[in-house]
Amino acid sequence: MEEWANLYSGVRFLTVCVDVLGVAFQFGRMFGLQKAINCFIPSKEYFPRGYGQLGCSGFIVSDQDGCFVTAKTMPYLQYGDAAFAHVEKILLEHFGQSPCIDLSHDPTTIESKTDDDINQPVPSVGIKSMDAEHERCEEALSQLQTKLTFRALENVLLELSNHFSHEEQLMETHGFGKSAAGIQGGFSPLVSHANDHQRILTLVSSELARCARSASCSSEGTSP
């Protein structure tokens, strides 16, 4: 969102926190939001009806009059980078907006991202148990990146499953999303977040099943 906000001068990009104001501030600091507008929903009366928390499941796009162009763009968890291209296509087709490229810099001098740039650790969320689980998930993913084996992928599924389960338990214990339980349309931040978790686990499980069916795949051998 911040990158888009820097590229598209005629469009406003909003991140909307469905938890308390403090979480919105933490989110803004964590991701360095400056041009993207960082918002939060102050009470259940302001929760959307018919439009829910999307994030990795897509974006909501509206025009300058507040009319919805789309209630849900292509989800990143299903389509990867094509989901972002879908948003940019909507911006071009409906608003005539193209990214504003800064030509004051010589593109040949721009350094490409290294593995160290890409593999940055997840910022602390302020909860020690969550930070520790994030580290284990990062380690599992790093091992998979180093050696594409069935066992490494199994470990990724184990660490993600344990972390997601614990995170959802904490969210439910502390009332995250419960305020939306009775709202018309059934929107719930907790359910939406849990659905994103399930989609990720399904992707990993599907790849494990595909690998298990392959004759060339072994517990220590390279995954095809």
Coordinates of C-alpha atoms in Angstrom, one line a residue:
M1 CA 0.0 0.0 0.0
E2 CA 2.8 2.4 0.9
E3 CA 4.6 1.6 -2.4
W4 CA 1.4 2.2 -4.4
A5 CA 0.8 5.5 -2.5
N6 CA 4.2 6.7 -3.6
L7 CA 3.6 5.7 -7.2
Y8 CA -0.1 6.8 -7.8
S9 CA -0.5 10.4 -7.0
G10 CA -4.2 10.6 -7.9
V11 CA -5.3 7.7 -5.7
R12 CA -5.7 7.4 -1.9
F13 CA -4.7 4.2 -0.4
L14 CA -6.2 3.3 3.0
T15 CA -5.2 0.6 5.5
V16 CA -8.0 0.1 8.0
C17 CA -7.4 -1.5 11.4
V18 CA -10.4 -3.4 12.8
D19 CA -8.9 -3.5 16.3
V20 CA -8.1 -0.7 18.7
L21 CA -6.3 2.5 18.0
G22 CA -3.0 1.3 19.5
V23 CA -2.8 -1.5 17.1
A24 CA -3.3 0.9 14.2
F25 CA -0.4 3.0 15.5
Q26 CA 1.8 -0.1 15.9
F27 CA 0.9 -1.2 12.4
G28 CA 1.8 2.2 11.0
R29 CA 5.2 2.2 12.7
M30 CA 5.9 -1.4 11.8
F31 CA 5.5 -0.8 8.1
G32 CA 6.6 2.8 7.9
L33 CA 3.3 4.1 6.6
Q34 CA 3.6 7.7 5.5
K35 CA 1.7 8.3 2.3
A36 CA -0.7 5.5 2.7
I37 CA -3.5 6.6 5.0
N38 CA -3.5 4.6 8.3
C39 CA -7.1 4.3 9.7
F40 CA -9.0 2.3 12.3
I41 CA -12.6 1.5 13.1
P42 CA -13.6 3.1 16.4
S43 CA -16.6 1.0 17.3
K44 CA -18.8 -1.8 16.0
E45 CA -21.3 0.8 14.5
Y46 CA -18.7 1.6 11.9
F47 CA -18.0 -2.0 10.9
P48 CA -18.7 -2.6 7.2
R49 CA -21.9 -4.4 6.2
G50 CA -21.4 -6.7 3.3
Y51 CA -17.7 -5.8 3.0
G52 CA -15.2 -7.4 5.2
Q53 CA -11.5 -7.6 6.1
L54 CA -9.6 -8.7 3.1
G55 CA -5.8 -8.0 3.1
C56 CA -4.3 -11.1 1.5
S57 CA -7.7 -12.0 0.2
G58 CA -8.1 -8.9 -1.9
F59 CA -8.7 -5.1 -1.8
I60 CA -11.8 -3.0 -1.9
V61 CA -11.8 -0.2 -4.6
S62 CA -14.2 2.7 -4.7
D63 CA -14.4 5.8 -6.9
Q64 CA -14.3 9.5 -5.8
D65 CA -18.0 9.4 -4.9
G66 CA -17.6 6.4 -2.6
C67 CA -19.3 4.0 -5.0
F68 CA -17.7 0.6 -5.1
V69 CA -15.8 -0.3 -8.3
T70 CA -15.1 -3.7 -6.8
A71 CA -15.9 -5.3 -3.5
K72 CA -13.0 -7.7 -3.7
T73 CA -10.0 -7.8 -6.1
M74 CA -8.1 -11.0 -6.9
P75 CA -6.7 -12.6 -3.7
Y76 CA -2.9 -12.7 -3.3
L77 CA -3.0 -16.0 -1.6
Q78 CA -4.5 -17.6 -4.7
Y79 CA -2.9 -15.6 -7.5
G80 CA 0.4 -14.2 -6.1
D81 CA 1.7 -11.1 -7.8
A82 CA -1.0 -11.3 -10.5
A83 CA -3.4 -10.0 -7.7
F84 CA -1.4 -6.8 -7.5
A85 CA -1.4 -6.5 -11.3
H86 CA -5.2 -6.8 -11.1
V87 CA -5.4 -3.8 -8.8
E88 CA -3.2 -1.8 -11.1
K89 CA -5.3 -2.7 -14.1
I90 CA -8.4 -1.4 -12.3
L91 CA -6.6 1.9 -11.5
L92 CA -5.8 2.3 -15.2
E93 CA -9.1 1.2 -16.6
H94 CA -11.4 3.1 -14.2
F95 CA -9.3 6.1 -13.2
G96 CA -6.8 6.5 -16.0
Q97 CA -4.1 6.2 -13.4
S98 CA -0.6 4.9 -14.2
P99 CA 2.3 4.8 -11.8
C100 CA 4.4 8.0 -11.6
I101 CA 8.0 6.9 -12.1
D102 CA 10.6 9.2 -10.7
L103 CA 12.9 9.9 -13.6
S104 CA 15.3 12.0 -11.6
H105 CA 17.3 8.8 -10.8
D106 CA 19.3 6.8 -13.3
P107 CA 17.7 3.4 -13.3
T108 CA 21.0 1.8 -14.1
T109 CA 22.3 2.9 -10.6
I110 CA 19.5 1.3 -8.7
E111 CA 20.8 -1.8 -6.9
S112 CA 18.8 -5.0 -7.1
K113 CA 17.5 -6.5 -3.9
T114 CA 19.8 -9.2 -2.4
D115 CA 18.7 -12.2 -0.5
D116 CA 19.6 -10.3 2.7
D117 CA 17.2 -7.5 1.7
I118 CA 14.4 -9.9 1.0
N119 CA 14.8 -12.2 4.0
Q120 CA 14.4 -9.6 6.6
P121 CA 13.1 -10.9 10.0
V122 CA 9.4 -10.3 10.9
P123 CA 9.2 -7.2 13.2
S124 CA 8.4 -7.8 16.8
V125 CA 4.7 -7.8 17.6
G126 CA 5.3 -7.1 21.3
I127 CA 4.3 -10.6 22.4
K128 CA 7.2 -12.9 23.3
S129 CA 5.4 -16.1 22.4
M130 CA 4.3 -14.8 19.0
D131 CA 7.8 -13.4 18.3
A132 CA 9.3 -16.8 19.1
E133 CA 6.8 -18.6 16.9
H134 CA 7.5 -16.2 14.0
E135 CA 11.2 -17.0 14.4
R136 CA 10.5 -20.7 14.1
C137 CA 8.3 -20.2 11.1
E138 CA 11.1 -18.1 9.5
E139 CA 13.6 -20.8 10.2
A140 CA 11.4 -23.5 8.7
L141 CA 10.9 -21.4 5.6
S142 CA 14.6 -20.6 5.3
Q143 CA 15.5 -24.3 5.5
L144 CA 12.9 -25.0 2.8
Q145 CA 14.4 -22.3 0.6
T146 CA 17.9 -23.8 1.1
K147 CA 16.8 -27.4 0.5
L148 CA 13.6 -28.2 -1.2
T149 CA 12.7 -31.5 0.5
F150 CA 9.5 -33.2 1.5
R151 CA 10.6 -33.2 5.2
A152 CA 11.4 -29.5 5.1
L153 CA 8.0 -28.8 3.7
E154 CA 6.4 -30.9 6.3
N155 CA 8.2 -28.9 9.0
V156 CA 6.9 -25.6 7.4
L157 CA 3.3 -27.0 7.7
L158 CA 3.9 -28.0 11.3
E159 CA 5.3 -24.7 12.4
L160 CA 2.6 -22.7 10.5
S161 CA -0.2 -24.9 11.9
N162 CA 1.0 -24.5 15.5
H163 CA 1.5 -20.7 15.1
F164 CA -1.8 -20.1 13.4
S165 CA -3.7 -22.1 16.0
H166 CA -2.1 -20.3 18.9
E167 CA -2.6 -16.9 17.3
E168 CA -6.3 -17.6 16.7
Q169 CA -6.6 -18.8 20.3
L170 CA -5.1 -15.5 21.5
M171 CA -7.3 -13.4 19.3
E172 CA -10.4 -15.2 20.5
T173 CA -9.3 -15.0 24.2
H174 CA -8.8 -11.3 24.0
G175 CA -12.0 -10.6 22.1
F176 CA -10.5 -9.7 18.7
G177 CA -13.4 -9.8 16.2
K178 CA -16.1 -10.8 18.7
S179 CA -17.6 -7.3 18.5
A180 CA -18.6 -8.0 14.9
A181 CA -20.2 -11.4 15.6
G182 CA -23.8 -10.2 15.5
I183 CA -23.4 -7.6 12.7
Q184 CA -25.6 -8.1 9.6
G185 CA -23.5 -9.7 6.8
G186 CA -21.6 -11.9 9.3
F187 CA -18.3 -9.9 9.1
S188 CA -15.8 -11.0 11.6
P189 CA -12.1 -10.0 11.7
L190 CA -11.3 -13.2 13.5
V191 CA -13.1 -15.4 11.0
S192 CA -11.5 -13.5 8.1
H193 CA -8.0 -13.8 9.5
A194 CA -8.5 -17.5 10.3
N195 CA -9.7 -18.1 6.7
D196 CA -6.5 -16.5 5.4
H197 CA -4.6 -18.9 7.7
Q198 CA -6.5 -21.9 6.3
R199 CA -5.8 -20.9 2.7
I200 CA -2.1 -20.8 3.4
L201 CA -2.2 -24.2 5.1
T202 CA -4.3 -25.6 2.2
L203 CA -1.6 -24.4 -0.2
V204 CA 1.2 -26.2 1.7
S205 CA -0.9 -29.3 2.3
S206 CA -1.7 -29.5 -1.4
E207 CA 1.9 -29.3 -2.3
L208 CA 2.8 -32.0 0.2
A209 CA 0.1 -34.2 -1.3
R210 CA 1.4 -33.5 -4.9
C211 CA 4.9 -34.3 -3.8
A212 CA 3.8 -37.6 -2.0
R213 CA 2.3 -38.8 -5.3
S214 CA 5.5 -38.1 -7.2
A215 CA 7.8 -41.1 -7.6
S216 CA 10.8 -38.8 -7.7
C217 CA 10.0 -37.2 -4.4
S218 CA 11.6 -38.5 -1.1
S219 CA 11.8 -37.4 2.4
E220 CA 15.4 -36.1 1.8
G221 CA 15.4 -35.7 -1.9
T222 CA 14.6 -32.5 -3.8
S223 CA 10.9 -31.8 -4.2
P224 CA 10.0 -31.7 -8.0

